[in-house]
Each structure stands twice: as structure tokens, then as C-alpha cells.
Amino acid sequence: MLAKWDGTDTSFMDWYRNTVEPAKANFLPPMEEMFSFQKDKDGYHLELPVSDEQKRLIFGIRPCDAKALAILDMTFKDAYEDPYYLPKRNNAVLIGLGCLKPYDSCFCTSLSVSPAESNDVDLMLTDIGTQFLVEKITQAGKELITTASGVEEATEADKTRAKEVKEASYNKVTRKIETKDIKEKLLPAFENQDYWEKVAAKCISCGICTFLCPTCYCFDINDELVKGEGARFRNWDSCAFPIYTKMPMENPREEKWQRVRQKVYHKYEFYPMLFDIIACTGCGRCIRLCPVNWDITQTLDRLPARV
Ligand code: SF4
Ligand code: SF4
């Protein structure tokens, strides 16, 4: 899990694998106040929360999750610049830590992610035994490392060791999917209700796969009102929930198979159409943490061919 770090105890690095909760929760919290309001005889008065521009340093983020943040940025900067997400995100420094023990559920290498390399962080660390090899990726990373103590120039032997470690991590990711032409393969499968019903059969619509997906960003907005004063909140929502798309006239995804299909298409068809990138980084959380072992890699692997 993500936890506050005092910067001294490094013992967690010996057992630490990727977190359950993705780093998105720092920038798009599960619940966030958008503004508060009071009502008096003159009407409603709104008050915006103090903009959260606190500097954040996220240490140990994995390359898949750093890429997921870069994907989320596209959404929150697109037609509308989100005033809640962006100030937090713009004030964050990411220190990546290479994954030496990927899970069985990880398939990041199929999504152009390498478990121990990243250009989506400010500094990238590789554990080479008794030391870490530090790579400066951005200007913010360069500035940070110049203020750090205990840093020394890497030797050729250190660099060789880091290369070996990175290659070994890459080879530990054995789960693969074929993403070439995935958009084209998905298109003809869209109307295949039989297939999506089979795929969705065991899903219990709990929403875990979307809440914990580092690239999912659906939210709902609610007002809490008690005796003339209250607040408006934005909270995580999930396309897995039956009422997620409920509208006055209809619910276009009333059936579970339609919702499961939506989750897959949003990541592998619609997001690439909008932003030219697949909105999945192969972090494997939706496989590892699903209570009924639903598996997106099997769903994509077994897509029916065009009839
Ligand atoms: S975590 Fe599993 S059971 Fe829950 S909504 Fe996702 S696929 Fe369905
Ligand atoms: S869809 Fe699954 S594997 Fe892909 S980023 Fe989301 S949780 Fe990770």
C-alpha cells in the first residue's frame, strides 16, 4: 500500500512489491470536496477549498503506474483543465523504483512498459545490490539529486549490473497479450453478445477492477446538505455498477455483459481513438485483485474473429 515515509527506514524495499492502491489516489482521491455552500436569507454562498498545491514526492512508483499517470493527465488536460487534479499533479515529483519481483498477473511488457525502466518519472532507481543506480530523467529529478547526500558517480560495473537487473526483470514478466491491431480485432467483436455474456458470467459487478485500475477515472458528484449548509463532493465511480449509466429515459448498459464489454473497449478501443494510446499499462491489478479471478488478458486473447 501507499504510506507516508519518513525518509529513513528503508527496510520496506526488501519486501515491497507494487501497491494495491494505485498512485492516482494522490491526485484523484476516492472522495474530494469540490466546494462548500451555505444558505441564508440572501440565497446560497459558495466557498472553494484552498487549492491543494502541497508538494508531493512519490517514492517507489513502478513504471506501469507512472505511465498510467501520464495517461490520466491526457484526460484531465483535454477539453477542460481539471482544477482539482492538475495542481496536485503539477506539484508532484515521482521517484521510480524498478520492479524486481513482478507478479504473475503483470503483463506490462505487452503494453510498451519495461518493469525497471521509465521516462514517466523524475528519477529512476534500480536496485543493484548494496546500492541503487539513479537515472536522472527530468530537470526536476536532476535538481533533486544535486541536493541529495551519499550520491556518487556510477562506475561501468554499476551500469552493467543495472542493465542485467533490468533485463532479468523484463524476462520475469511472462504473461503476454498481442496488442498489435487490437483496435481492429475488437471492432467486429462488439456486437457478439454470446461472447460478452460468457466473458461476464462470473463478474459480480463489485467495481474493484476499476477502482484500483491506475488509469480509470470515472467519478460521480454528490451534494451533502444538512440544515442549510453542505458541500459538493466528487467520488470514484465505476462503469461496473448497474446504475452507473442510469439516465432519466434509459440505462444503455443495464446488462452486466454490456458493462464488462465497456470496460475493455474503453481501455483498448475508445481511449486509443481519442488519444492514440491504450489506457492499460498491464499492471495486472484487475486480475490479481478481482474476487472471482476475471482476467482481461484471457478476454483479449480469445476475442472471436470477424464472422
Ligand atoms: S473486480 Fe472482478 S468481479 Fe469485480 S467488477 Fe471487476 S471483473 Fe467483476
Ligand atoms: S486494465 Fe487492469 S491491467 Fe490494465 S491498467 Fe487497469 S488494472 Fe492494470
CSV table of C-alpha atoms and ligand atoms in Angstrom, one decimal:
chain,number,residue,atom,x,y,z
A,1,MET,CA,0.0,0.0,0.0
A,2,LEU,CA,0.9,3.6,-0.2
A,3,ALA,CA,2.1,5.0,3.1
A,4,LYS,CA,3.9,8.1,4.4
A,5,TRP,CA,7.6,7.6,4.5
A,6,ASP,CA,9.9,9.3,7.0
A,7,GLY,CA,12.8,9.0,4.5
A,8,THR,CA,15.0,6.9,6.8
A,9,ASP,CA,13.6,3.4,7.3
A,10,THR,CA,14.4,1.6,4.0
A,11,SER,CA,13.5,-2.0,5.2
A,12,PHE,CA,10.3,-2.0,3.1
A,13,MET,CA,12.4,-2.1,0.0
A,14,ASP,CA,13.3,-5.7,0.7
A,15,TRP,CA,9.7,-6.9,0.6
A,16,TYR,CA,7.9,-4.2,-1.3
A,17,ARG,CA,6.1,-5.2,-4.4
A,18,ASN,CA,3.6,-3.0,-6.3
A,19,THR,CA,0.9,-1.3,-4.3
A,20,VAL,CA,-2.8,-2.4,-4.1
A,21,GLU,CA,-4.0,1.2,-4.4
A,22,PRO,CA,-2.5,3.0,-7.4
A,23,ALA,CA,-0.8,6.3,-7.3
A,24,LYS,CA,-3.8,8.0,-8.9
A,25,ALA,CA,-5.4,8.2,-5.4
A,26,ASN,CA,-2.9,11.0,-4.6
A,27,PHE,CA,-4.3,13.2,-7.4
A,28,LEU,CA,-7.8,11.9,-7.8
A,29,PRO,CA,-8.7,10.9,-4.3
A,30,PRO,CA,-11.6,8.4,-3.7
A,31,MET,CA,-13.6,11.4,-2.3
A,32,GLU,CA,-12.8,15.0,-2.6
A,33,GLU,CA,-14.6,18.2,-1.7
A,34,MET,CA,-15.2,20.5,-4.7
A,35,PHE,CA,-16.7,23.4,-2.7
A,36,SER,CA,-18.9,24.0,0.3
A,37,PHE,CA,-22.0,26.1,0.5
A,38,GLN,CA,-24.2,27.9,3.0
A,39,LYS,CA,-27.8,29.1,2.6
A,40,ASP,CA,-29.2,32.2,4.3
A,41,LYS,CA,-31.9,34.7,3.6
A,42,ASP,CA,-29.9,36.1,0.6
A,43,GLY,CA,-29.5,32.7,-1.1
A,44,TYR,CA,-26.6,30.3,-1.5
A,45,HIS,CA,-22.9,31.3,-0.9
A,46,LEU,CA,-20.2,29.1,-2.3
A,47,GLU,CA,-16.7,28.6,-0.9
A,48,LEU,CA,-13.9,26.9,-2.8
A,49,PRO,CA,-11.5,24.7,-0.9
A,50,VAL,CA,-7.9,26.0,-0.6
A,51,SER,CA,-6.2,24.8,-3.7
A,52,ASP,CA,-4.0,21.8,-2.8
A,53,GLU,CA,-0.6,22.8,-4.0
A,54,GLN,CA,1.3,20.9,-1.4
A,55,LYS,CA,4.5,19.4,-2.9
A,56,ARG,CA,4.3,15.6,-3.1
A,57,LEU,CA,7.1,13.2,-3.6
A,58,ILE,CA,6.0,9.7,-4.5
A,59,PHE,CA,8.8,7.3,-3.9
A,60,GLY,CA,8.9,3.8,-5.3
A,61,ILE,CA,6.4,4.2,-8.1
A,62,ARG,CA,6.5,1.5,-10.6
A,63,PRO,CA,7.0,2.2,-14.3
A,64,CYS,CA,3.4,0.9,-15.1
A,65,ASP,CA,1.9,3.3,-12.6
A,66,ALA,CA,4.0,6.2,-13.7
A,67,LYS,CA,2.8,5.6,-17.3
A,68,ALA,CA,-0.8,5.4,-16.0
A,69,LEU,CA,-0.4,8.9,-14.6
A,70,ALA,CA,0.8,10.1,-17.9
A,71,ILE,CA,-2.3,8.6,-19.5
A,72,LEU,CA,-4.6,10.1,-16.9
A,73,ASP,CA,-3.0,13.5,-17.5
A,74,MET,CA,-4.4,13.4,-21.0
A,75,THR,CA,-7.9,13.2,-19.7
A,76,PHE,CA,-7.6,15.9,-17.1
A,77,LYS,CA,-5.9,18.3,-19.5
A,78,ASP,CA,-8.0,17.6,-22.6
A,79,ALA,CA,-11.1,19.8,-23.3
A,80,TYR,CA,-11.1,21.1,-19.7
A,81,GLU,CA,-8.2,21.7,-17.4
A,82,ASP,CA,-9.3,20.0,-14.2
A,83,PRO,CA,-8.6,22.4,-11.3
A,84,TYR,CA,-8.5,19.7,-8.6
A,85,TYR,CA,-6.3,17.1,-10.3
A,86,LEU,CA,-3.8,19.3,-12.1
A,87,PRO,CA,-2.4,21.4,-9.3
A,88,LYS,CA,-1.6,18.3,-7.3
A,89,ARG,CA,-0.1,16.5,-10.3
A,90,ASN,CA,1.9,19.5,-11.4
A,91,ASN,CA,3.5,19.7,-7.9
A,92,ALA,CA,4.5,16.1,-7.7
A,93,VAL,CA,7.9,14.5,-8.0
A,94,LEU,CA,8.0,10.9,-9.0
A,95,ILE,CA,10.8,8.6,-8.0
A,96,GLY,CA,10.5,5.4,-9.8
A,97,LEU,CA,11.8,2.1,-8.4
A,98,GLY,CA,12.3,-0.8,-10.8
A,99,CYS,CA,10.2,-3.9,-10.2
A,100,LEU,CA,12.4,-6.8,-9.4
A,101,LYS,CA,9.6,-9.1,-8.5
A,102,PRO,CA,6.7,-8.6,-10.9
A,103,TYR,CA,3.5,-10.5,-10.1
A,104,ASP,CA,2.2,-13.4,-12.2
A,105,SER,CA,-0.6,-11.1,-13.2
A,106,CYS,CA,1.7,-8.4,-14.7
A,107,PHE,CA,1.7,-8.1,-18.4
A,108,CYS,CA,3.3,-4.6,-18.7
A,109,THR,CA,5.8,-5.6,-21.4
A,110,SER,CA,2.9,-6.2,-23.8
A,111,LEU,CA,2.0,-2.5,-23.3
A,112,SER,CA,5.4,-1.0,-24.1
A,113,VAL,CA,6.3,-0.8,-20.4
A,114,SER,CA,9.5,-2.2,-19.0
A,115,PRO,CA,9.3,-3.2,-15.3
A,116,ALA,CA,12.6,-1.4,-14.4
A,117,GLU,CA,12.7,1.5,-16.9
A,118,SER,CA,10.6,4.6,-17.2
A,119,ASN,CA,10.6,8.0,-18.8
A,120,ASP,CA,7.4,9.0,-16.9
A,121,VAL,CA,9.3,9.7,-13.6
A,122,ASP,CA,11.7,12.3,-12.5
A,123,LEU,CA,14.3,9.9,-11.1
A,124,MET,CA,14.5,6.2,-11.8
A,125,LEU,CA,16.2,3.8,-9.3
A,126,THR,CA,17.4,0.3,-9.9
A,127,ASP,CA,18.5,-1.9,-7.1
A,128,ILE,CA,21.9,-3.2,-8.0
A,129,GLY,CA,22.6,-5.0,-4.7
A,130,THR,CA,24.1,-2.8,-1.9
A,131,GLN,CA,23.3,0.4,-3.9
A,132,PHE,CA,20.8,1.9,-6.2
A,133,LEU,CA,21.7,3.2,-9.7
A,134,VAL,CA,19.9,6.5,-10.1
A,135,GLU,CA,19.0,7.8,-13.5
A,136,LYS,CA,18.1,11.5,-14.0
A,137,ILE,CA,15.0,11.6,-16.3
A,138,THR,CA,13.8,15.2,-15.9
A,139,GLN,CA,15.1,18.6,-14.8
A,140,ALA,CA,13.2,18.3,-11.5
A,141,GLY,CA,15.0,14.9,-11.0
A,142,LYS,CA,18.4,16.5,-11.7
A,143,GLU,CA,17.7,19.3,-9.3
A,144,LEU,CA,16.6,16.8,-6.6
A,145,ILE,CA,19.6,14.6,-6.9
A,146,THR,CA,22.1,17.5,-6.6
A,147,THR,CA,20.7,18.2,-3.1
A,148,ALA,CA,20.9,14.5,-2.0
A,149,SER,CA,23.7,13.2,0.1
A,150,GLY,CA,25.5,9.9,-0.3
A,151,VAL,CA,25.4,10.1,-4.1
A,152,GLU,CA,28.5,9.0,-6.1
A,153,GLU,CA,29.2,8.6,-9.8
A,154,ALA,CA,28.2,5.2,-11.1
A,155,THR,CA,31.0,3.0,-12.3
A,156,GLU,CA,30.9,1.0,-15.6
A,157,ALA,CA,30.4,-2.1,-13.4
A,158,ASP,CA,27.4,-0.5,-11.7
A,159,LYS,CA,25.9,0.3,-15.1
A,160,THR,CA,26.5,-3.2,-16.3
A,161,ARG,CA,24.9,-4.6,-13.2
A,162,ALA,CA,21.8,-2.3,-13.7
A,163,LYS,CA,21.5,-3.5,-17.3
A,164,GLU,CA,21.5,-7.1,-16.1
A,165,VAL,CA,18.9,-6.4,-13.4
A,166,LYS,CA,16.6,-4.7,-15.9
A,167,GLU,CA,16.9,-7.5,-18.4
A,168,ALA,CA,16.2,-10.1,-15.7
A,169,SER,CA,13.1,-8.1,-14.6
A,170,TYR,CA,11.8,-7.8,-18.1
A,171,ASN,CA,12.1,-11.6,-18.6
A,172,LYS,CA,10.2,-12.3,-15.4
A,173,VAL,CA,7.1,-10.8,-17.0
A,174,THR,CA,5.9,-14.0,-18.7
A,175,ARG,CA,2.2,-13.1,-19.2
A,176,LYS,CA,1.7,-11.6,-22.6
A,177,ILE,CA,-1.0,-10.4,-24.9
A,178,GLU,CA,-0.9,-9.4,-28.5
A,179,THR,CA,-1.7,-5.7,-28.8
A,180,LYS,CA,-0.9,-5.2,-32.4
A,181,ASP,CA,-4.1,-4.4,-34.3
A,182,ILE,CA,-6.1,-4.8,-31.1
A,183,LYS,CA,-8.5,-2.0,-32.1
A,184,GLU,CA,-9.2,-3.7,-35.4
A,185,LYS,CA,-9.7,-7.0,-33.6
A,186,LEU,CA,-12.1,-5.6,-31.1
A,187,LEU,CA,-14.4,-3.8,-33.5
A,188,PRO,CA,-16.1,-6.9,-35.0
A,189,ALA,CA,-16.5,-8.4,-31.6
A,190,PHE,CA,-18.5,-5.6,-30.2
A,191,GLU,CA,-21.9,-7.0,-31.2
A,192,ASN,CA,-21.1,-10.5,-30.2
A,193,GLN,CA,-23.4,-10.8,-27.2
A,194,ASP,CA,-22.7,-14.5,-26.7
A,195,TYR,CA,-19.0,-13.8,-26.3
A,196,TRP,CA,-19.5,-10.9,-23.8
A,197,GLU,CA,-22.1,-12.9,-21.8
A,198,LYS,CA,-19.6,-15.7,-21.4
A,199,VAL,CA,-16.8,-13.3,-20.5
A,200,ALA,CA,-19.0,-11.5,-17.9
A,201,ALA,CA,-20.6,-14.6,-16.4
A,202,LYS,CA,-18.6,-14.7,-13.2
A,203,CYS,CA,-18.2,-11.0,-12.7
A,204,ILE,CA,-20.1,-9.8,-9.6
A,205,SER,CA,-20.0,-6.1,-10.6
A,206,CYS,CA,-18.1,-5.2,-7.4
A,207,GLY,CA,-16.1,-2.4,-9.2
A,208,ILE,CA,-12.7,-3.4,-7.7
A,209,CYS,CA,-11.1,-3.7,-11.1
A,210,THR,CA,-12.0,-0.1,-11.9
A,211,PHE,CA,-11.4,1.5,-8.5
A,212,LEU,CA,-7.9,0.0,-8.4
A,213,CYS,CA,-7.1,0.4,-12.0
A,214,PRO,CA,-4.5,3.2,-12.3
A,215,THR,CA,-6.0,4.6,-15.5
A,216,CYS,CA,-9.7,4.5,-14.6
A,217,TYR,CA,-11.1,7.9,-13.7
A,218,CYS,CA,-14.9,7.7,-13.6
A,219,PHE,CA,-16.4,9.7,-10.9
A,220,ASP,CA,-19.8,10.8,-9.5
A,221,ILE,CA,-20.7,14.1,-7.9
A,222,ASN,CA,-22.9,14.4,-4.8
A,223,ASP,CA,-24.1,17.2,-2.6
A,224,GLU,CA,-24.3,16.6,1.1
A,225,LEU,CA,-26.7,19.1,2.7
A,226,VAL,CA,-27.6,19.5,6.4
A,227,LYS,CA,-29.7,22.4,7.7
A,228,GLY,CA,-28.7,25.0,5.1
A,229,GLU,CA,-25.1,24.2,4.7
A,230,GLY,CA,-23.2,21.5,2.9
A,231,ALA,CA,-20.6,20.5,0.4
A,232,ARG,CA,-20.3,19.1,-3.1
A,233,PHE,CA,-18.0,16.0,-3.4
A,234,ARG,CA,-16.5,14.2,-6.3
A,235,ASN,CA,-16.0,10.5,-5.6
A,236,TRP,CA,-14.8,7.4,-7.5
A,237,ASP,CA,-17.5,5.7,-9.5
A,238,SER,CA,-17.3,2.6,-11.7
A,239,CYS,CA,-18.7,1.5,-15.0
A,240,ALA,CA,-19.1,-1.9,-13.5
A,241,PHE,CA,-22.1,-0.7,-11.4
A,242,PRO,CA,-25.6,-1.3,-12.8
A,243,ILE,CA,-26.7,2.3,-12.1
A,244,TYR,CA,-23.6,4.0,-13.4
A,245,THR,CA,-25.2,5.0,-16.7
A,246,LYS,CA,-28.8,5.3,-15.5
A,247,MET,CA,-30.4,8.2,-17.1
A,248,PRO,CA,-34.0,9.6,-16.9
A,249,MET,CA,-35.0,7.8,-20.1
A,250,GLU,CA,-32.9,4.7,-20.2
A,251,ASN,CA,-29.8,2.8,-19.0
A,252,PRO,CA,-27.7,2.0,-22.0
A,253,ARG,CA,-25.6,-0.6,-20.1
A,254,GLU,CA,-28.2,-2.3,-17.9
A,255,GLU,CA,-26.9,-5.8,-18.6
A,256,LYS,CA,-23.7,-6.9,-16.9
A,257,TRP,CA,-22.1,-8.1,-20.1
A,258,GLN,CA,-22.5,-4.6,-21.6
A,259,ARG,CA,-20.7,-3.1,-18.7
A,260,VAL,CA,-17.8,-5.6,-18.8
A,261,ARG,CA,-17.6,-5.0,-22.5
A,262,GLN,CA,-17.5,-1.3,-21.9
A,263,LYS,CA,-14.5,-1.6,-19.5
A,264,VAL,CA,-12.5,-3.5,-22.1
A,265,TYR,CA,-13.5,-1.2,-25.0
A,266,HIS,CA,-12.8,1.9,-23.1
A,267,LYS,CA,-9.2,0.9,-22.5
A,268,TYR,CA,-8.4,-0.8,-25.8
A,269,GLU,CA,-10.7,0.9,-28.3
A,270,PHE,CA,-12.2,4.2,-27.3
A,271,TYR,CA,-9.2,5.7,-25.5
A,272,PRO,CA,-6.8,4.9,-28.4
A,273,MET,CA,-9.3,6.5,-30.7
A,274,LEU,CA,-9.2,9.7,-28.6
A,275,PHE,CA,-5.6,9.9,-27.5
A,276,ASP,CA,-3.8,7.3,-29.6
A,277,ILE,CA,-2.7,5.3,-26.6
A,278,ILE,CA,-4.1,2.2,-24.9
A,279,ALA,CA,-5.4,3.1,-21.5
A,280,CYS,CA,-4.0,0.0,-19.9
A,281,THR,CA,-0.4,-0.4,-18.6
A,282,GLY,CA,-0.6,-4.2,-17.9
A,283,CYS,CA,-0.3,-3.6,-14.1
A,284,GLY,CA,-2.4,-6.7,-13.6
A,285,ARG,CA,-4.4,-5.3,-10.6
A,286,CYS,CA,-7.7,-6.1,-12.3
A,287,ILE,CA,-6.6,-9.8,-12.5
A,288,ARG,CA,-4.8,-10.0,-9.1
A,289,LEU,CA,-7.4,-8.3,-7.0
A,290,CYS,CA,-10.6,-9.5,-8.7
A,291,PRO,CA,-12.5,-11.6,-6.2
A,292,VAL,CA,-13.6,-14.1,-8.9
A,293,ASN,CA,-10.4,-14.2,-11.0
A,294,TRP,CA,-11.8,-12.4,-14.0
A,295,ASP,CA,-8.9,-12.0,-16.4
A,296,ILE,CA,-8.6,-9.2,-19.0
A,297,THR,CA,-5.8,-11.0,-20.8
A,298,GLN,CA,-7.9,-14.1,-21.5
A,299,THR,CA,-10.8,-11.8,-22.7
A,300,LEU,CA,-8.5,-10.1,-25.2
A,301,ASP,CA,-6.7,-13.3,-26.2
A,302,ARG,CA,-10.0,-15.1,-27.0
A,303,LEU,CA,-11.7,-12.4,-29.0
A,304,PRO,CA,-13.9,-14.0,-31.6
A,305,ALA,CA,-12.7,-13.5,-35.2
A,306,ARG,CA,-14.8,-11.5,-37.6
A,307,VAL,CA,-17.7,-13.7,-38.9
B,1,SF4,S1,-13.2,-7.0,-9.9
B,1,SF4,FE1,-13.9,-8.8,-11.0
B,1,SF4,S2,-15.9,-9.2,-10.1
B,1,SF4,FE2,-15.4,-7.1,-9.6
B,1,SF4,S3,-16.3,-5.9,-11.2
B,1,SF4,FE3,-14.2,-6.3,-11.8
B,1,SF4,S4,-14.3,-8.2,-13.1
B,1,SF4,FE4,-16.3,-8.0,-12.0
B,2,SF4,S1,-7.0,-2.6,-17.1
B,2,SF4,FE1,-6.1,-3.9,-15.5
B,2,SF4,S2,-4.0,-4.3,-16.2
B,2,SF4,FE2,-4.8,-2.6,-17.3
B,2,SF4,S3,-4.1,-0.8,-16.2
B,2,SF4,FE3,-6.2,-1.3,-15.5
B,2,SF4,S4,-5.9,-2.6,-13.7
B,2,SF4,FE4,-3.9,-2.6,-14.8
